Every structure is written in C-alpha cells, then in structure tokens.
XYZ file of C-alpha atoms in Angstrom:
413
model
C 121.800 -37.477 -196.970
C 124.171 -34.615 -197.828
C 127.837 -34.378 -196.988
C 129.647 -36.248 -194.237
C 130.632 -33.070 -192.359
C 130.606 -33.647 -188.598
C 131.309 -31.191 -185.784
C 130.124 -30.974 -182.212
C 128.410 -27.833 -180.969
C 131.435 -26.791 -178.906
C 133.624 -26.769 -182.019
C 131.005 -24.818 -183.966
C 130.740 -22.200 -181.230
C 134.526 -21.897 -181.160
C 134.461 -20.924 -184.836
C 132.510 -17.722 -184.118
C 134.343 -16.502 -181.020
C 135.968 -13.650 -182.932
C 132.795 -12.307 -184.548
C 131.234 -9.185 -183.054
C 133.615 -8.825 -180.098
C 132.777 -5.633 -178.183
C 136.026 -4.107 -176.939
C 134.226 -1.435 -174.919
C 131.523 -3.458 -173.157
C 133.145 -6.874 -173.200
C 131.386 -9.866 -174.687
C 129.643 -9.524 -178.047
C 127.478 -6.921 -179.763
C 125.739 -8.436 -182.786
C 122.675 -6.314 -183.626
C 120.460 -7.423 -186.491
C 121.745 -6.598 -190.001
C 125.081 -5.397 -188.586
C 128.320 -6.607 -190.144
C 128.741 -9.022 -187.208
C 125.280 -10.540 -187.552
C 125.618 -10.800 -191.327
C 128.961 -12.579 -190.865
C 127.253 -15.028 -188.520
C 124.454 -15.589 -191.024
C 127.078 -16.326 -193.692
C 128.802 -18.715 -191.261
C 125.550 -20.583 -190.685
C 124.811 -20.726 -194.407
C 128.239 -22.193 -195.116
C 127.900 -24.814 -192.383
C 124.421 -25.778 -193.595
C 125.649 -26.093 -197.182
C 128.485 -28.358 -196.021
C 125.812 -30.650 -194.632
C 123.882 -30.702 -197.872
C 120.944 -28.817 -196.353
C 118.711 -26.866 -198.732
C 118.849 -23.162 -197.895
C 116.113 -20.560 -198.121
C 115.691 -17.040 -196.713
C 112.061 -15.987 -196.427
C 110.546 -12.515 -196.712
C 111.052 -11.891 -192.978
C 114.764 -12.591 -193.155
C 114.458 -15.973 -191.424
C 116.968 -18.507 -192.752
C 115.622 -22.040 -193.244
C 118.040 -24.934 -193.754
C 116.133 -28.038 -194.859
C 116.903 -31.706 -194.330
C 114.443 -33.019 -196.883
C 112.732 -36.402 -196.680
C 114.684 -38.735 -198.953
C 116.671 -35.770 -200.241
C 113.626 -34.463 -202.133
C 113.300 -30.733 -202.745
C 109.621 -30.791 -203.580
C 107.520 -28.301 -201.609
C 104.859 -31.009 -201.367
C 107.266 -32.979 -199.169
C 107.613 -30.065 -196.729
C 104.458 -30.765 -194.764
C 104.404 -31.883 -191.159
C 107.778 -30.167 -190.729
C 109.749 -30.348 -187.492
C 111.683 -27.123 -186.874
C 114.543 -26.386 -184.507
C 117.014 -23.503 -184.226
C 117.294 -20.118 -182.535
C 118.922 -16.737 -183.295
C 122.374 -15.215 -183.902
C 121.897 -11.559 -182.905
C 122.804 -10.410 -179.394
C 122.187 -7.735 -176.819
C 124.957 -5.113 -176.462
C 127.843 -6.816 -174.680
C 126.149 -10.218 -174.537
C 127.597 -13.705 -174.285
C 128.372 -16.261 -176.998
C 125.718 -18.794 -175.960
C 122.420 -16.860 -176.016
C 121.101 -17.781 -179.470
C 124.187 -19.313 -181.082
C 124.025 -22.345 -178.752
C 120.633 -23.303 -180.190
C 121.819 -22.833 -183.765
C 125.081 -24.760 -183.294
C 123.290 -27.523 -181.372
C 120.749 -27.905 -184.180
C 123.514 -28.478 -186.741
C 125.311 -30.869 -184.399
C 122.053 -32.773 -183.783
C 121.629 -33.244 -187.541
C 125.156 -34.705 -187.646
C 124.357 -37.036 -184.760
C 121.119 -38.273 -186.313
C 122.862 -38.986 -189.592
C 125.650 -40.832 -187.765
C 122.948 -43.033 -186.265
C 121.422 -43.704 -189.657
C 118.106 -42.109 -188.732
C 115.784 -41.976 -191.747
C 113.189 -39.209 -191.166
C 109.661 -39.718 -192.422
C 109.054 -35.979 -192.248
C 111.336 -33.025 -193.082
C 113.451 -31.062 -190.608
C 114.251 -27.358 -190.868
C 116.917 -25.539 -188.882
C 115.714 -21.934 -188.560
C 117.676 -18.780 -187.711
C 115.455 -15.901 -186.594
C 116.560 -12.251 -186.927
C 116.268 -9.523 -184.232
C 115.315 -11.884 -181.419
C 116.864 -9.568 -178.839
C 115.280 -6.379 -180.188
C 118.531 -4.547 -179.488
C 118.397 -2.478 -182.689
C 114.716 -1.769 -183.355
C 113.243 -2.246 -179.887
C 110.909 -5.195 -180.504
C 112.073 -8.559 -179.215
C 111.505 -11.710 -181.312
C 110.767 -9.530 -184.319
C 111.321 -12.229 -186.970
C 108.967 -14.684 -185.303
C 106.420 -11.934 -184.574
C 106.358 -11.035 -188.271
C 106.004 -14.691 -189.256
C 103.123 -15.185 -186.830
C 101.341 -11.958 -187.797
C 101.776 -10.533 -184.291
C 103.027 -7.123 -185.528
C 101.964 -4.818 -188.342
C 104.444 -4.794 -191.259
C 103.954 -1.076 -191.973
C 104.780 -0.269 -188.349
C 107.917 -2.412 -188.495
C 109.142 -0.917 -191.769
C 108.979 2.536 -190.186
C 110.873 1.647 -186.982
C 114.067 3.692 -186.596
C 117.290 2.695 -184.829
C 119.545 4.994 -182.794
C 121.428 6.098 -185.917
C 118.240 7.182 -187.658
C 118.014 4.266 -190.102
C 114.603 2.685 -190.588
C 114.018 -1.047 -190.584
C 113.168 -0.779 -194.267
C 116.493 0.920 -195.009
C 118.541 -1.463 -192.843
C 117.008 -4.597 -194.338
C 117.353 -3.253 -197.881
C 121.032 -2.526 -197.244
C 121.687 -6.241 -196.656
C 119.758 -7.415 -199.698
C 116.344 -8.127 -198.164
C 113.116 -6.704 -199.550
C 111.169 -4.962 -196.751
C 108.022 -5.111 -198.873
C 107.932 -8.869 -198.253
C 107.793 -8.843 -194.436
C 104.640 -10.051 -192.751
C 102.600 -13.105 -191.743
C 103.165 -16.400 -193.537
C 100.198 -18.629 -192.653
C 100.993 -21.156 -195.386
C 104.449 -21.789 -193.950
C 103.096 -22.055 -190.427
C 100.448 -24.534 -191.562
C 103.216 -26.888 -192.710
C 104.980 -26.909 -189.309
C 104.087 -29.746 -186.948
C 106.321 -28.595 -184.075
C 109.120 -26.181 -183.175
C 111.657 -27.169 -180.512
C 114.153 -24.493 -179.468
C 117.262 -25.297 -177.428
C 118.624 -22.386 -175.412
C 121.202 -21.739 -172.718
C 119.492 -21.486 -169.345
C 118.938 -17.923 -168.132
C 119.048 -18.425 -164.381
C 120.379 -20.963 -161.863
C 117.692 -23.640 -161.771
C 119.721 -26.475 -163.270
C 122.920 -25.935 -161.305
C 120.931 -26.185 -158.073
C 119.172 -29.335 -159.361
C 122.475 -30.823 -160.552
C 120.980 -31.537 -163.978
C 122.472 -30.615 -167.397
C 119.216 -30.206 -169.368
C 115.657 -29.098 -168.577
C 112.337 -28.758 -170.381
C 110.531 -25.409 -170.435
C 107.369 -25.080 -168.403
C 106.201 -21.525 -169.105
C 107.567 -18.114 -170.089
C 106.405 -15.410 -167.727
C 104.641 -12.347 -169.158
C 106.917 -9.506 -170.177
C 106.804 -6.235 -172.040
C 108.803 -3.174 -173.027
C 107.722 0.437 -172.622
C 109.371 3.602 -173.956
C 109.150 6.572 -171.595
C 109.870 9.996 -173.100
C 110.201 13.004 -170.793
C 110.525 16.476 -172.284
C 111.707 19.477 -170.288
C 113.668 22.631 -171.083
C 117.366 22.597 -171.838
C 119.427 25.297 -170.172
C 122.790 26.229 -168.628
C 123.839 24.196 -165.581
C 125.441 27.220 -163.889
C 123.195 30.076 -164.939
C 119.798 28.500 -164.198
C 118.489 28.604 -160.628
C 117.203 25.326 -159.232
C 113.735 26.780 -158.761
C 113.558 27.778 -162.430
C 114.409 24.395 -163.922
C 112.300 21.969 -165.936
C 114.693 19.067 -165.688
C 113.602 15.770 -167.295
C 116.445 13.900 -165.581
C 114.781 14.568 -162.223
C 111.579 12.984 -163.527
C 113.500 10.055 -165.026
C 115.117 9.389 -161.656
C 111.653 9.260 -160.080
C 110.501 6.823 -162.782
C 113.405 4.486 -162.104
C 112.913 4.699 -158.338
C 109.198 4.051 -158.703
C 109.697 1.045 -160.983
C 111.974 -0.568 -158.422
C 109.537 0.208 -155.612
C 106.575 -1.243 -157.499
C 108.306 -4.460 -158.572
C 109.644 -5.078 -155.062
C 106.076 -4.833 -153.765
C 104.850 -7.659 -156.049
C 106.178 -11.138 -155.283
C 108.542 -12.415 -158.014
C 108.037 -9.401 -160.307
C 110.990 -8.055 -162.285
C 111.408 -4.453 -163.447
C 114.420 -3.043 -165.240
C 115.558 0.193 -166.829
C 118.602 -0.899 -168.794
C 118.778 1.953 -171.262
C 118.628 5.720 -170.743
C 119.263 8.410 -173.373
C 119.810 11.969 -172.156
C 119.668 14.757 -174.748
C 121.883 16.663 -175.419
C 124.052 14.800 -172.906
C 126.488 17.523 -171.822
C 127.926 17.575 -168.308
C 127.223 21.298 -167.883
C 123.852 21.258 -169.651
C 120.380 20.760 -168.198
C 118.822 18.117 -170.425
C 116.034 18.980 -172.832
C 114.704 15.412 -172.908
C 115.240 11.934 -171.521
C 114.236 8.652 -173.148
C 114.259 5.494 -171.079
C 113.018 1.983 -171.641
C 111.312 -0.186 -169.025
C 111.264 -3.980 -169.081
C 108.619 -5.475 -166.754
C 107.917 -9.181 -166.131
C 105.686 -11.387 -163.980
C 103.855 -14.689 -164.329
C 100.539 -12.853 -164.098
C 99.759 -10.648 -167.108
C 97.612 -8.279 -165.052
C 100.376 -7.805 -162.489
C 102.645 -6.504 -165.242
C 99.947 -4.065 -166.373
C 99.331 -2.848 -162.827
C 103.023 -2.166 -162.257
C 103.332 -0.194 -165.498
C 100.131 1.752 -164.747
C 101.410 2.690 -161.284
C 104.786 3.806 -162.632
C 103.081 5.815 -165.381
C 100.852 7.616 -162.876
C 103.757 8.478 -160.584
C 105.889 9.611 -163.545
C 103.104 11.919 -164.723
C 102.810 13.364 -161.221
C 106.564 13.982 -161.060
C 106.515 15.525 -164.544
C 103.735 17.941 -163.571
C 105.686 19.026 -160.498
C 108.807 19.652 -162.597
C 106.989 21.359 -165.475
C 107.817 18.546 -167.913
C 105.771 16.538 -170.396
C 105.762 12.745 -170.459
C 104.545 9.982 -172.770
C 104.652 6.228 -172.163
C 104.430 3.980 -175.224
C 104.116 0.200 -175.195
C 106.622 -1.265 -177.647
C 105.801 -4.915 -177.105
C 103.942 -7.181 -174.722
C 103.982 -10.966 -174.502
C 101.504 -12.617 -172.132
C 102.508 -15.645 -170.095
C 103.216 -18.535 -172.461
C 102.138 -22.057 -171.615
C 103.921 -24.368 -174.040
C 101.956 -27.057 -175.862
C 101.092 -29.664 -173.208
C 100.942 -32.636 -175.581
C 104.314 -31.784 -177.106
C 105.894 -31.303 -173.680
C 104.483 -34.659 -172.547
C 106.080 -36.254 -175.593
C 109.426 -34.638 -174.790
C 109.156 -35.790 -171.182
C 108.608 -39.348 -172.372
C 111.843 -39.099 -174.386
C 113.742 -37.319 -171.580
C 112.147 -38.668 -168.382
C 114.918 -37.393 -166.130
C 114.760 -33.763 -167.281
C 113.167 -31.326 -164.829
C 110.611 -28.761 -166.000
C 111.539 -25.115 -165.370
C 109.781 -21.831 -166.060
C 111.787 -18.943 -167.505
C 111.670 -15.191 -167.202
C 113.236 -14.667 -170.631
C 111.380 -14.295 -173.914
C 112.041 -16.555 -176.913
C 110.915 -17.071 -180.487
C 109.352 -20.346 -179.322
C 107.185 -18.332 -176.956
C 105.925 -16.067 -179.730
C 105.229 -18.998 -182.055
C 103.393 -20.894 -179.281
C 100.268 -18.919 -180.200
C 100.162 -20.398 -183.702
C 102.029 -23.750 -183.693
C 103.001 -26.384 -181.084
C 106.311 -25.356 -179.498
C 108.642 -26.603 -176.772
C 112.045 -25.686 -175.369
C 115.122 -27.327 -173.901
C 117.479 -25.470 -171.557
C 121.176 -26.252 -171.113
C 122.719 -25.598 -167.691
C 124.411 -22.240 -167.156
C 126.548 -22.593 -163.996
C 126.877 -18.840 -163.421
C 123.162 -18.212 -163.918
C 124.208 -15.011 -165.720
C 122.694 -14.074 -169.068
C 122.924 -11.092 -171.430
C 126.479 -10.663 -170.146
C 129.927 -12.092 -170.956
C 129.643 -14.148 -167.732
C 127.014 -16.349 -169.422
C 128.459 -19.794 -170.073
C 127.871 -23.510 -170.430
C 130.315 -26.341 -169.771
C 131.384 -28.341 -172.816
C 129.971 -31.571 -171.361
C 126.618 -29.872 -170.790
C 126.613 -28.536 -174.356
C 127.164 -32.097 -175.558
C 124.372 -33.332 -173.276
C 122.094 -30.680 -174.771
C 122.860 -31.853 -178.317
C 122.176 -35.439 -177.291
C 118.847 -34.456 -175.724
C 117.852 -32.416 -178.780
C 118.804 -35.275 -181.101
C 116.692 -37.729 -179.066
C 113.700 -35.410 -179.228
C 114.104 -34.743 -182.947
C 114.507 -38.444 -183.688
C 111.215 -39.163 -181.945
C 109.415 -36.347 -183.788
C 110.919 -37.094 -187.198
C 110.334 -40.839 -187.284
C 106.805 -41.222 -185.883
C-alpha cells in the first residue's frame, strides 16, 4: 500500500505557493520546462514517492505515478487503468489553482482511499501533463496531444519559443529525449477512463450554491497567429501618407475580432498577446505579431468568425501597403465527454450539477481516444488565468471527497 503519508489538498497547495511567483505580473508564471515548472515536477515526484507510488516519465514528458494492484509492478497488471491528474504549468501571471488543484487533489484522494481501506481491483495512475497552457510553445494541451497523436512530432520539435529555443532544445535541456515524443497507442489502450478535477473557470457553481460540478461539454476553441509586415521608419520624419504601418492593421484586426464575436451569441474572441517589432516609442513598426483565441459551442461558428476577421485584416493590410498571414496553431472542436462515464459519475454524485466550460483541458483532447470526464470545484470569483482565481478550502476538500468517491467506484468494479 505504500507509505502512510497523508495530507489534504489545501496543505499540498500551500507547499508550492512560493514556486514561480511573478513579481511583475502578480500570480505565477510557470512555463513548461522552466525552472519553476521543473521544481513543481520535482515536488510532485517527491510527494508521489512518499506515498509509495511507482514513478515513470514517458517519452512525451508526462509523469505517471502508479498505485499498482496489490503493489505489483508488472506491466501486465497495468490494464484497465483509471487515470486522474492535471498539469503544473501556468499562463503568465496565472493563479495557483489552475492545474495544481487537480494534481494535489489526486494525491489527496489516494490518501483518502487508503485511509478507507479501499482495495482496487485495477491500477490507478496520477498523471501530470506538460505544456497544458501552451504559454511557451503556443499549442495548448501539448502533452496530451502528443500522446493521442493529434500533432505531428516533427512539427513540435521545431516549434520555437520567444527566446529562440526550439522545443527539441528546451526538452533536451531538462533531460528529456525529443526523439521519443509522439503517439502512444499501447498506453492509451490500457486506459479504461481518465477523470480530471479542475478549478471552475467561470461562475456557474457560485450561482448554483454547489461546491462541485460534472463537465457537460467543452466548447470549440482555437488559436491563430496573425503576422503583419510593413515598413519600419522614423516616427517624426515619415509623413502619415507615406507610411506602411502594421500597427494600424493590427488595431483593425483587434477591432474586427471584437465586432465579429459580439455579433454571434455566446462567442468569445480574445487577443491577449501582441508583439511589436522593433518596439521603439519613436519608431514605426516593421512588423506586428498577434495571437487570436476564438471559442464557441458550434465549430463552424468559430471558423466563420476567423474567416471574417482574416478577410477584413487582408483588406486593411492592402490599404496600408502591408502583407499579412494568418496561421492556425491549434483547433479543438466541441468536446462531448463520454456519456456512459458521465452517467456513472452522476450515479456516484447525484447532487452535482452538469456544466459546460469554455476552457480547454487535457481531458478534452483525450476524449477523442479514451473515455474521459471532469469534475469542477467552485471558484467564487469566477476569475481564471489570473491571481484572482481561487477556491475556498472547504470546497477543495469537497472536491477531493467527490474525486475519491468517483475513483473508488471506478477502481473497485
């Protein structure tokens, strides 16, 4: 059964409060393979070892901590696996709950099941996925996408971050072999179900006065890179009529995205990142890079919004004498979680409401290849991807209890 280490999820989260603090933005910045994320991975490894879990890091950099059936370490006993967990990386200036709550709750649920004397008839793995946020290499849920074969390994190895380091270089620097990334159908074939617990990203539960919900669907979402090239020049010496200013085109892109998403009921469109080159106050920019995030329950609605923005951006670029390219970095269609698995969770947690989410998750990516489900823990502020994101300690405990109930049902039947 492993060691007798016991800690609730609140205590585990308190242990990592000092890791990756962002003094400039507030909150936490923990990009994949950074010193902060690697420290968190080491923290998880240590806590898993204390519990006697068998540790493994696969070719995609996913950490697997195994609670083996009867303590066996035979690969033959790792079939029909139940998996839980989440991620440890963050967006720039994010909160301490998005990702880490699911990881800490998984460890605490193992403690709770052992306290109850639960004897699993199938193995459990706690998984930690890398680059879920896509904040370094631009593709969200990258670890799970690689596992599922949803992205091309050669394309991923060549991705470059803002400092000019490729994914291959960054992963090699932390001791991973980039040659090993890619789909793992044998591992997926052994997984019976994946249940991810996550802090709620929105205000559904606080309005319903409930601490925990089940996921209904994840609305479609994608990321697009817009590059606008103009002509750099002097801000004082260049007449307005003579300019080819990519910032002017970028402003039109941002305005158009807002206009298009407001015209479609419940659509969401965001430009959260803009890079102006060379970035001088008295310099007309030579290029602008911006990234659009577009979401809606209807896949085609997302495509129509992006197509409209692209057309208007091209028109604005022609008028300004600029060149523009729009590149899709990732797209995830609307995810309907496994109905049979959700019904089973509802039978275990009959009082939990079912809520859709506008945020992407590893469980959503894996839903294409294995049965997946999600639990959400109430976030009273409704804020996410910001230091204002939070969860009350009692709700965190309720989330662990709900996860433990679900896992007990899945592990013993």
